[in-house]
Amino acid sequence: LFQGGRTDCHMLCGYFRFDKNISHPLFETLPERSFISTDEGAGLEWLRRTGSLMDGEIIDGHPGAIAMMDRICELFLIQILRHLLKHAGESAGFVAALYDVHINKALQNIHAAPGQAWNLENLADLAGLSRSAFAKRFHDLVGIPPKAYLTMWRMQKARSLLRNPYKLLEQIAVEVGYSSDVALIRAFQRHFGMSPTEMRRELAKSV
């Protein structure tokens, strides 16, 4: 690698640490390990561009380099996930739901507005299917029933909102679709095994 003082190869190592409390069917779709080669052609121009940005920040060491690297790494992860999902095939686990025109529409609405009063009927209407056909198709592709997925997404959203110490439980409850803070607390306790207040303390420790 090093000949006559000239560097022929740069190696950049790093890792992403995921919160163990985050659960999503998509994670089960991702491979244990993956190899991405620049020989795949123009479709991987993002890999070269992002690598160059990283090199520049590391070598130049300008003020704010650490903050820049954090953001570039986040973008890098998103690009990697896009690449893996694209090449996973439409029949691979949760990816199949993303490619399905009916189920994807329901998922997009759940993700965009978890506070809406979603139920099997209005989600099926959005998907353009009967309730029974929608419920079966959703379960087959996503791996869990629509109601379970909605609850899971709401709990993850609520947990994210708890990171803001100034956000009241009453506000969080409304944003994630619960009629009161009491209803949210009950659902949260069932899902995570601890109250929102306890979770907020745990999140504060990890900051």
Short mmCIF file of C-alpha atoms in Angstrom, two decimals, residues 6-199:
data_model
loop_
_atom_site.label_atom_id
_atom_site.label_comp_id
_atom_site.label_asym_id
_atom_site.label_seq_id
_atom_site.Cartn_x
_atom_site.Cartn_y
_atom_site.Cartn_z
CA ARG A 6 3.21 7.48 -1.91
CA THR A 7 -0.18 6.37 -0.59
CA ASP A 8 -2.02 4.13 -3.07
CA CYS A 9 -4.96 3.29 -0.87
CA HIS A 10 -7.06 5.08 1.74
CA MET A 11 -9.16 3.09 4.19
CA LEU A 12 -11.98 4.75 6.11
CA CYS A 13 -13.54 2.79 8.95
CA GLY A 14 -16.59 3.65 11.01
CA TYR A 15 -19.78 2.32 12.52
CA PHE A 16 -23.37 3.30 13.22
CA ARG A 17 -24.90 2.55 16.60
CA PHE A 18 -28.63 1.91 16.55
CA ASP A 19 -30.88 2.39 19.53
CA LYS A 20 -31.79 -1.09 20.82
CA ASN A 21 -35.33 0.10 21.53
CA ILE A 22 -35.97 0.90 17.87
CA SER A 23 -37.87 -1.91 16.20
CA HIS A 24 -39.05 -2.03 12.60
CA PRO A 25 -39.73 -4.81 10.05
CA LEU A 26 -37.31 -3.11 7.65
CA PHE A 27 -34.34 -4.14 9.82
CA GLU A 28 -35.19 -7.80 9.24
CA THR A 29 -34.88 -7.20 5.49
CA LEU A 30 -31.35 -5.83 5.63
CA PRO A 31 -28.50 -8.30 5.05
CA GLU A 32 -26.04 -9.17 7.81
CA ARG A 33 -23.19 -7.86 5.66
CA SER A 34 -23.00 -6.30 2.23
CA PHE A 35 -20.27 -5.48 -0.28
CA ILE A 36 -20.64 -2.54 -2.63
CA SER A 37 -18.16 -2.25 -5.50
CA THR A 38 -17.52 0.86 -7.56
CA ASP A 39 -17.29 -1.50 -10.55
CA GLU A 40 -21.10 -1.43 -10.62
CA GLY A 41 -20.94 1.69 -12.76
CA ALA A 42 -22.46 5.17 -12.89
CA GLY A 43 -25.20 4.21 -10.45
CA LEU A 44 -22.65 4.43 -7.67
CA GLU A 45 -21.45 7.97 -8.36
CA TRP A 46 -22.89 8.87 -4.93
CA LEU A 47 -20.32 6.53 -3.34
CA ARG A 48 -17.41 8.33 -4.97
CA ARG A 49 -18.80 11.81 -4.24
CA THR A 50 -19.53 11.05 -0.59
CA GLY A 51 -16.13 9.41 -0.18
CA SER A 52 -14.46 12.53 -1.56
CA LEU A 53 -16.40 14.75 0.84
CA MET A 54 -15.30 12.59 3.77
CA ASP A 55 -11.67 12.66 2.61
CA GLY A 56 -11.78 16.44 2.32
CA GLU A 57 -13.15 16.96 5.83
CA ILE A 58 -10.67 14.52 7.39
CA ILE A 59 -7.59 15.81 5.56
CA ASP A 60 -8.34 19.55 5.65
CA GLY A 61 -9.52 19.63 9.26
CA HIS A 62 -11.38 22.92 8.91
CA PRO A 63 -13.45 24.27 11.83
CA GLY A 64 -16.71 22.33 12.09
CA ALA A 65 -15.20 19.22 10.48
CA ILE A 66 -16.62 16.88 13.13
CA ALA A 67 -20.13 18.26 12.70
CA MET A 68 -19.77 18.00 8.93
CA MET A 69 -18.60 14.39 9.19
CA ASP A 70 -21.61 13.50 11.36
CA ARG A 71 -23.98 14.84 8.70
CA ILE A 72 -22.08 13.30 5.79
CA CYS A 73 -22.13 9.91 7.54
CA GLU A 74 -25.90 10.17 8.01
CA LEU A 75 -26.30 10.86 4.29
CA PHE A 76 -23.91 8.01 3.53
CA LEU A 77 -26.04 5.59 5.56
CA ILE A 78 -29.21 6.69 3.76
CA GLN A 79 -27.50 6.18 0.41
CA ILE A 80 -26.30 2.73 1.42
CA LEU A 81 -29.81 1.75 2.56
CA ARG A 82 -31.25 3.00 -0.73
CA HIS A 83 -28.74 0.91 -2.64
CA LEU A 84 -29.40 -2.22 -0.57
CA LEU A 85 -33.17 -1.87 -0.90
CA LYS A 86 -32.93 -1.28 -4.62
CA HIS A 87 -30.97 -4.48 -5.09
CA ALA A 88 -32.87 -6.52 -2.53
CA GLY A 89 -35.68 -7.24 -4.96
CA GLU A 90 -39.35 -6.41 -4.62
CA SER A 91 -40.13 -9.70 -2.90
CA ALA A 92 -37.68 -9.27 -0.03
CA GLY A 93 -39.52 -8.80 3.27
CA PHE A 94 -40.66 -5.27 4.09
CA VAL A 95 -39.28 -4.02 0.77
CA ALA A 96 -42.20 -5.74 -0.96
CA ALA A 97 -44.60 -3.50 0.98
CA LEU A 98 -42.72 -0.39 -0.19
CA TYR A 99 -43.10 -1.48 -3.82
CA ASP A 100 -46.76 -2.42 -3.44
CA VAL A 101 -48.89 0.50 -4.68
CA HIS A 102 -51.73 -0.28 -2.27
CA ILE A 103 -49.82 -0.95 0.95
CA ASN A 104 -47.22 1.74 0.33
CA LYS A 105 -49.94 4.37 0.22
CA ALA A 106 -51.22 3.29 3.62
CA LEU A 107 -47.70 3.23 5.06
CA GLN A 108 -46.92 6.71 3.77
CA ASN A 109 -50.02 8.11 5.45
CA ILE A 110 -49.30 6.37 8.75
CA HIS A 111 -45.72 7.67 8.72
CA ALA A 112 -46.70 11.21 7.75
CA ALA A 113 -49.60 11.59 10.18
CA PRO A 114 -49.49 9.10 13.09
CA GLY A 115 -51.89 11.35 15.02
CA GLN A 116 -54.75 10.74 12.61
CA ALA A 117 -57.59 8.46 13.73
CA TRP A 118 -56.47 5.59 11.54
CA ASN A 119 -58.42 2.36 11.51
CA LEU A 120 -58.76 -0.65 9.24
CA GLU A 121 -61.58 0.95 7.27
CA ASN A 122 -59.97 4.28 6.36
CA LEU A 123 -56.57 2.69 5.69
CA ALA A 124 -58.23 0.15 3.39
CA ASP A 125 -60.00 3.01 1.59
CA LEU A 126 -56.67 4.76 1.07
CA ALA A 127 -55.20 1.55 -0.29
CA GLY A 128 -58.15 1.03 -2.61
CA LEU A 129 -58.93 -2.41 -1.19
CA SER A 130 -61.66 -4.03 0.86
CA ARG A 131 -60.95 -4.31 4.59
CA SER A 132 -60.33 -8.06 4.46
CA ALA A 133 -58.14 -7.85 1.35
CA PHE A 134 -56.15 -4.95 2.82
CA ALA A 135 -55.65 -6.66 6.20
CA LYS A 136 -54.39 -9.85 4.54
CA ARG A 137 -52.15 -8.07 2.04
CA PHE A 138 -50.68 -5.81 4.73
CA HIS A 139 -49.93 -8.72 7.05
CA ASP A 140 -48.43 -10.81 4.23
CA LEU A 141 -46.08 -8.02 3.11
CA VAL A 142 -45.26 -6.14 6.31
CA GLY A 143 -45.24 -9.15 8.60
CA ILE A 144 -47.62 -7.78 11.24
CA PRO A 145 -51.28 -6.61 11.17
CA PRO A 146 -52.08 -2.96 10.33
CA LYS A 147 -53.14 -2.15 13.90
CA ALA A 148 -49.91 -3.57 15.33
CA TYR A 149 -47.82 -1.60 12.83
CA LEU A 150 -49.71 1.61 13.62
CA THR A 151 -49.16 1.12 17.35
CA MET A 152 -45.47 0.36 16.81
CA TRP A 153 -45.00 3.49 14.70
CA ARG A 154 -46.85 5.67 17.20
CA MET A 155 -44.74 4.35 20.06
CA GLN A 156 -41.51 5.01 18.19
CA LYS A 157 -42.70 8.52 17.34
CA ALA A 158 -43.71 9.16 20.96
CA ARG A 159 -40.33 7.95 22.15
CA SER A 160 -38.60 10.32 19.73
CA LEU A 161 -40.70 13.25 20.94
CA LEU A 162 -39.77 12.47 24.56
CA ARG A 163 -36.23 13.61 23.77
CA ASN A 164 -37.58 17.15 23.93
CA PRO A 165 -37.75 17.90 27.70
CA TYR A 166 -40.17 20.74 27.10
CA LYS A 167 -42.74 18.66 25.23
CA LEU A 168 -45.66 17.82 27.52
CA LEU A 169 -47.16 14.33 27.54
CA GLU A 170 -50.53 15.82 26.61
CA GLN A 171 -48.96 17.30 23.47
CA ILE A 172 -47.19 14.07 22.57
CA ALA A 173 -50.42 12.11 23.03
CA VAL A 174 -52.23 14.32 20.52
CA GLU A 175 -49.36 14.14 18.01
CA VAL A 176 -49.30 10.34 18.02
CA GLY A 177 -53.05 9.73 18.04
CA TYR A 178 -54.10 9.20 21.65
CA SER A 179 -57.04 10.92 23.30
CA SER A 180 -55.20 11.72 26.53
CA ASP A 181 -51.86 11.42 28.27
CA VAL A 182 -53.34 8.57 30.35
CA ALA A 183 -54.14 6.58 27.20
CA LEU A 184 -50.63 7.21 25.89
CA ILE A 185 -49.03 6.14 29.18
CA ARG A 186 -50.93 2.83 29.15
CA ALA A 187 -49.98 2.05 25.55
CA PHE A 188 -46.37 3.13 26.11
CA GLN A 189 -46.05 0.97 29.22
CA ARG A 190 -47.36 -2.08 27.33
CA HIS A 191 -44.99 -1.50 24.42
CA PHE A 192 -41.74 -0.56 26.17
CA GLY A 193 -42.25 -1.97 29.66
CA MET A 194 -41.72 1.45 31.22
CA SER A 195 -43.60 4.72 31.51
CA PRO A 196 -42.91 7.74 29.28
CA THR A 197 -41.44 9.54 32.30
CA GLU A 198 -39.01 6.68 32.94
CA MET A 199 -38.11 6.57 29.25
#
